[in-house]
Coordinates of C-alpha atoms and ligand atoms in Angstrom, one line a residue:
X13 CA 0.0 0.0 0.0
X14 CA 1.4 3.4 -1.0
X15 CA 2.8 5.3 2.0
X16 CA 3.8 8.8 3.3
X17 CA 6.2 9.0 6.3
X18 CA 3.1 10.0 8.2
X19 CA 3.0 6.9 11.2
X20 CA 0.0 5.1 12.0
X21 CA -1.1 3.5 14.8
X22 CA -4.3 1.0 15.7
X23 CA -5.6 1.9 19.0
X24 CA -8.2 -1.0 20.3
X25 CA -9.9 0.6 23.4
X26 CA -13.2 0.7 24.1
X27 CA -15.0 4.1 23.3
X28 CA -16.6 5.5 27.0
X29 CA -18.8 8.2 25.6
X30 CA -18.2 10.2 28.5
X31 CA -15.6 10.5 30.9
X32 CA -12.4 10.8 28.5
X33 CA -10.1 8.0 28.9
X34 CA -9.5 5.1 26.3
X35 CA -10.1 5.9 22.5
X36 CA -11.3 9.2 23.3
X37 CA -7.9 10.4 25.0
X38 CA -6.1 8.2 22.6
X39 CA -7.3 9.5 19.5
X40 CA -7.0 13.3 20.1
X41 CA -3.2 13.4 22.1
X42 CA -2.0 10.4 18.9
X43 CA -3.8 12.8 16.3
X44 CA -2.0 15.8 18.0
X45 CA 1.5 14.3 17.5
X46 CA 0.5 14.2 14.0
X47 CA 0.2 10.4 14.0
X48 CA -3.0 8.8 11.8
X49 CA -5.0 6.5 14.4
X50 CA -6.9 4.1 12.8
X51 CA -9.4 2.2 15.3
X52 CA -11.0 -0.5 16.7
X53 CA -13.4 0.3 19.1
X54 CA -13.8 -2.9 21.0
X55 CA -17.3 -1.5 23.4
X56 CA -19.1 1.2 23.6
X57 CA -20.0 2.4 27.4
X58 CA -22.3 5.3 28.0
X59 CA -19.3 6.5 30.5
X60 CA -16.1 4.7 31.9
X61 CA -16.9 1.9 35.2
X62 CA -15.1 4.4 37.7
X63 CA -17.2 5.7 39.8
X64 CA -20.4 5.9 37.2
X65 CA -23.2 2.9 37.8
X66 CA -25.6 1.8 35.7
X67 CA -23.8 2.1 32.7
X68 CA -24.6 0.8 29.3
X69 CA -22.3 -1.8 27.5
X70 CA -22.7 -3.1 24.1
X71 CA -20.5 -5.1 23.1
X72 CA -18.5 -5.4 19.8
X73 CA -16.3 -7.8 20.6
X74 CA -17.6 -9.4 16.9
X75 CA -16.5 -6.5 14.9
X76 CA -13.0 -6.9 16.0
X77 CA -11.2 -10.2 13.6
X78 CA -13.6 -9.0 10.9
X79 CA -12.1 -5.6 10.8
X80 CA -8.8 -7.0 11.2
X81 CA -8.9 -9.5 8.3
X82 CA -10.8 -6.3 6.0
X83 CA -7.5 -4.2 6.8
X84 CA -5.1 -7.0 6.0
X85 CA -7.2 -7.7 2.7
X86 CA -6.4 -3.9 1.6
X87 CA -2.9 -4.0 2.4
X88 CA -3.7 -1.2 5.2
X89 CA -0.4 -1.4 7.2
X90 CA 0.3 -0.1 10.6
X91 CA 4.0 1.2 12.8
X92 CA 2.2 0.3 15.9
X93 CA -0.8 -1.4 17.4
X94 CA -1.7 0.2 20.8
X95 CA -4.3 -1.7 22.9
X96 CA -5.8 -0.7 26.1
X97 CA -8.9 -1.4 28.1
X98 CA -10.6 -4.4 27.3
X99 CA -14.0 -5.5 28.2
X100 CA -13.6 -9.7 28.9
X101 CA -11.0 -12.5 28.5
X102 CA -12.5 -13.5 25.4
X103 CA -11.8 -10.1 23.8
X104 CA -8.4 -10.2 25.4
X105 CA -7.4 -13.4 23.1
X106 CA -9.8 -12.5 20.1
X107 CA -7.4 -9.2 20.0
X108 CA -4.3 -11.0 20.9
X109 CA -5.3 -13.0 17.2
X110 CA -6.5 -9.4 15.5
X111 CA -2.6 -8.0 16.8
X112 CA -1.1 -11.2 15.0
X113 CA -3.4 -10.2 12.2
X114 CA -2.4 -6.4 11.4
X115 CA 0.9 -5.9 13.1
X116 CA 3.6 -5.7 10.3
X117 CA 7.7 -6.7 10.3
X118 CA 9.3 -4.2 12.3
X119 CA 5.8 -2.8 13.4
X120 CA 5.6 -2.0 17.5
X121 CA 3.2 -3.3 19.4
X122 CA 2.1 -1.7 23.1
X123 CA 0.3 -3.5 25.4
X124 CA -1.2 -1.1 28.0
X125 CA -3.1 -4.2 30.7
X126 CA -5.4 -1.7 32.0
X127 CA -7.4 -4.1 34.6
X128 CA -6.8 -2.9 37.9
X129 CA -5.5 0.2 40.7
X130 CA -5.1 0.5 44.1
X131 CA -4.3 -3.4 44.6
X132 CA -7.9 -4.3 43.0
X133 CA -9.3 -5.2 39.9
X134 CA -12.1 -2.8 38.2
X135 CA -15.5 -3.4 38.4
X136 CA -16.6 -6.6 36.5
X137 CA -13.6 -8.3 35.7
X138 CA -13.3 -11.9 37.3
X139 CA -10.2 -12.9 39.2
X140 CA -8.6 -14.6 36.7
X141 CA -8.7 -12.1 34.0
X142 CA -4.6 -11.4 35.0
X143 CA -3.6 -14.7 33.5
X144 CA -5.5 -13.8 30.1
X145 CA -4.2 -10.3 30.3
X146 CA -0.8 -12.2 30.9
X147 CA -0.8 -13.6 27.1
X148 CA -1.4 -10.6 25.4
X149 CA 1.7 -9.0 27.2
X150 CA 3.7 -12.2 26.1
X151 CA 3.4 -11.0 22.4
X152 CA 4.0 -7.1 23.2
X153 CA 7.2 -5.4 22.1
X154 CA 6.4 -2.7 25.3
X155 CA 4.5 -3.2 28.4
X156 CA 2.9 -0.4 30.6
X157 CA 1.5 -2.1 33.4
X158 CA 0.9 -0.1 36.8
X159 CA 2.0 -1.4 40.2
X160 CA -1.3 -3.4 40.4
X161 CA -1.6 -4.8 37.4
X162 CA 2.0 -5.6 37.8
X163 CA 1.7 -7.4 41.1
X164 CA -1.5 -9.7 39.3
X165 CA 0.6 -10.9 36.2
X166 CA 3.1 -11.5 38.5
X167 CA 2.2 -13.8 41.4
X168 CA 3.3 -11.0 43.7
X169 CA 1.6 -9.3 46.4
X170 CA 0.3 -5.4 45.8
X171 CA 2.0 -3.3 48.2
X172 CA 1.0 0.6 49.0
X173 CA 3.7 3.2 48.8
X174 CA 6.0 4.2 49.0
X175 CA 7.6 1.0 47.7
X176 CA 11.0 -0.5 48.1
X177 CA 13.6 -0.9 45.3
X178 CA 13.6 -4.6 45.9
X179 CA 10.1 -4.7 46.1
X180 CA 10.0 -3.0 42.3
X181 CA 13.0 -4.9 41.4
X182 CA 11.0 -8.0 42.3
X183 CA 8.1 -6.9 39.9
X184 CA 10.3 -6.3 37.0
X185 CA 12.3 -9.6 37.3
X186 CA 8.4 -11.1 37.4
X187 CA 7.0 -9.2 34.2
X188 CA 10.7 -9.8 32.5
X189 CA 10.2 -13.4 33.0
X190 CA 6.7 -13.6 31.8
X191 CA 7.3 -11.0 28.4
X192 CA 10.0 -10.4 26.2
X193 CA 8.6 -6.7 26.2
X194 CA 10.2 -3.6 27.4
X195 CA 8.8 -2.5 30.4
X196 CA 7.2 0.8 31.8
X197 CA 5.9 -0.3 34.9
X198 CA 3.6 3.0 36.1
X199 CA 3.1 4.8 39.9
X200 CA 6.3 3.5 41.3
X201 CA 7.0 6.0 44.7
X202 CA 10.2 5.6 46.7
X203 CA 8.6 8.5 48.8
X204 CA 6.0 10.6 50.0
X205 CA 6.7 13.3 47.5
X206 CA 7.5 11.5 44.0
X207 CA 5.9 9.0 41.8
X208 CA 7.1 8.2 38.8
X209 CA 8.1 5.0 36.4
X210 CA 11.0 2.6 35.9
X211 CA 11.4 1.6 32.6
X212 CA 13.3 -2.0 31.3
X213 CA 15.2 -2.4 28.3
X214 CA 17.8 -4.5 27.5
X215 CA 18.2 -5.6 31.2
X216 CA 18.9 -2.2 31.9
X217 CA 16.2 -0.5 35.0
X218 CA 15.7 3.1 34.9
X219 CA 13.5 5.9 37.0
X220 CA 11.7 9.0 36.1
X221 CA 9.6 10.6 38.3
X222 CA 7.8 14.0 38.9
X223 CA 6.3 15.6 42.0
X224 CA 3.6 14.0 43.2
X225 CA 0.1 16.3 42.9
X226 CA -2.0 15.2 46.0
X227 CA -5.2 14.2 43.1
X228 CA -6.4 11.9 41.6
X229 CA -8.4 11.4 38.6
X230 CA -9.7 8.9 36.5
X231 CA -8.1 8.6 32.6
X232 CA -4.7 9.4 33.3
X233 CA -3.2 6.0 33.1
X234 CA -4.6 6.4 29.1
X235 CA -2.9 9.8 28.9
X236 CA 0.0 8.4 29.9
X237 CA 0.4 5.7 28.1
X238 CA -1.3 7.2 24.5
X239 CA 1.0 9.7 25.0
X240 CA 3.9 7.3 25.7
X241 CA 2.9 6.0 22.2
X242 CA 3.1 9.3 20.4
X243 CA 6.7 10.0 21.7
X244 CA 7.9 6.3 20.6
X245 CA 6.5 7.1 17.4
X246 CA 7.3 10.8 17.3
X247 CA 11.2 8.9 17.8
X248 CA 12.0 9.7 21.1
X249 CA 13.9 6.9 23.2
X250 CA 11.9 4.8 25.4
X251 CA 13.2 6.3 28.6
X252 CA 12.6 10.0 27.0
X253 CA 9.5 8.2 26.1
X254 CA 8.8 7.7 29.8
X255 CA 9.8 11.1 31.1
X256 CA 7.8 13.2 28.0
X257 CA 4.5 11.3 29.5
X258 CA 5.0 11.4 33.4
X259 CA 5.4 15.3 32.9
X260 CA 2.5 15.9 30.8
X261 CA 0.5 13.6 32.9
X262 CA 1.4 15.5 36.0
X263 CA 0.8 18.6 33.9
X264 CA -2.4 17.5 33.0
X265 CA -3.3 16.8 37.1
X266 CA -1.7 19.7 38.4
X267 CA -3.9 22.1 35.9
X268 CA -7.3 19.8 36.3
X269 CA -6.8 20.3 39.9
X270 CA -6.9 23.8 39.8
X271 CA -10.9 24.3 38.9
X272 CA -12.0 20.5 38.5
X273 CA -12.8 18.3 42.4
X274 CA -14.6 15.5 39.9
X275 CA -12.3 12.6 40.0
X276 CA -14.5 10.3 37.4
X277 CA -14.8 13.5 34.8
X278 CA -10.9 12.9 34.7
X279 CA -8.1 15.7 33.7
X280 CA -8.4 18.5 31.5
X281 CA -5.9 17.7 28.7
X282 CA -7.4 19.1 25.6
X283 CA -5.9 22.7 27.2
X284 CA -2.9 20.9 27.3
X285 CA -2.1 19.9 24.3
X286 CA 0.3 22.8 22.8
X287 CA 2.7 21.9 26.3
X288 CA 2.3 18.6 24.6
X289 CA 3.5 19.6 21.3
X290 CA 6.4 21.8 22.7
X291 CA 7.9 18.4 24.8
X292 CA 7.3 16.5 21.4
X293 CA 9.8 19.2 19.9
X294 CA 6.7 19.2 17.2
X295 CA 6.4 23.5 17.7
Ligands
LIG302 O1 -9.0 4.3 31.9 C1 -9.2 2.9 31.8 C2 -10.6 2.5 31.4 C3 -11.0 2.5 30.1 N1 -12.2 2.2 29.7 C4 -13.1 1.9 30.7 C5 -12.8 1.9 32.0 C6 -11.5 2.2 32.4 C7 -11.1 2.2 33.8 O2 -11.9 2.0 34.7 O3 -13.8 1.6 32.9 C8 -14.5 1.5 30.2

């Protein structure tokens, strides 16, 4: 299929139609970077399950290989596939298939195992959705699990902060062991006043961390990680990777915070965007 050096990416998140966080914080921060997203909307909720009941969920978990095989048919080629929330283990290994199906040679694919925070899984997901979770990440090139989700893949037990470096140590030998992948594991706190990430690659362990903003809001792990994905694919390193996304995440809490107590409406960071741009070294 003819080309332009424009990248594209296929983001399979479900679309919560309010309450930004999934495809509607990946598709807007990608599309900012100037990367095409292509989707595959894998459920549509009336809002996200954090702190909203009685939502609606339909579920296309059906649309997914179909959409796959109609790409591949075309020749539509991808540089990454970026998956995030999704809705049941059977979409988890139907999606694990529709990866094998459109990822090309050389193509990146970025597992984000959104499942679970604060040492418990979200609403609606039974307990051994971890190890089904677990085989996506096998076949992921990068990783972004948070301390939680972590701890599930793992075998190991969730611990608050602020942690210990063994006790992250002992979460990256686990998620090394279990994926090829490089890893960003997410919320890692040595103290009261920092969080951050440590990053894996090529047996090497890095940190990056930021000042901790005493909020908390719903969405950001998808800001952080779609916008992890626009600075791999904007070129950046994966540890510059790491640092370009805790800052604008924390950019993005620090200003929410300012006007906006609602945890579940998540962060303001559409105003963002142009401190987005500037760390991209886009403008
Ligand atoms: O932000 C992750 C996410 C995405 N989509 C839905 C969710 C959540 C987290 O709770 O409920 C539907």
């Amino acid at each position: 299929m003819f080309r332009t050096n424009q990248k594209r990416v296929a983001a399979i998140h479900d679309i919560s139609c309010f309450g930004k966080c999934s495809l509607t914080v990946a598709l807007p921060v990608l599309s900012a970077a100037g990367i095409e997203t292509a989707v595959i909307p894998t459920a549509i909720l009336s809002t996200h399950t954090g702190g909203f009941s009685g939502y609606t969920f339909t579920d296309l978990t059906d649309n997914i290989l179909p959409v796959a095989r109609h790409w591949n048919k075309e020749g539509i080629d991808v540089d990454a596939v970026y998956t995030g929330y999704l809705g049941s283990k059977e979409q988890v290994a139907i999606v694990k298939e529709a990866v094998d199906i459109i990822k090309r040679k050389g193509g990146i694919t970025i597992v984000d195992p959104v499942m679970a925070d604060n040492g418990r899984l979200y609403g609606g997901f039974p307990d051994d959705f971890p190890s089904e979770m677990r085989k996506l990440c096998e076949i992921a090139d990068i990783i972004t699990p948070n301390i939680t989700e972590a701890a599930l893949m793992t075998g190991n037990e969730f611990e608050n902060p602020p942690h210990t470096k063994e006790y992250i140590e002992k979460l990256i030998k686990g998620l090394s062991e279990m994926t090829d992948a490089k890893i960003v594991l997410t919320g890692v706190s040595f103290d009261k006043g920092n969080i951050g990430v440590a990053t894996l690659e090529n047996g090497k362990t890095e940190y990056v961390f930021n000042r901790l903003i005493d909020a908390s809001y719903h969405g950001t792990g998808d800001v952080f990680a779609s916008t992890l994905t626009a600075a791999l694919l904007s070129g950046k390193s994966l540890k510059k990777s790491a640092e370009i996304a805790c800052d604008f995440t924390a950019e993005c809490i620090a200003y929410t915070n300012e006007n906006e107590p609602e945890m579940r409406y998540s962060v303001n960071f559409e105003s963002n965007i142009p401190k987005l741009l500037k760390m991209l070294d886009l403008i």
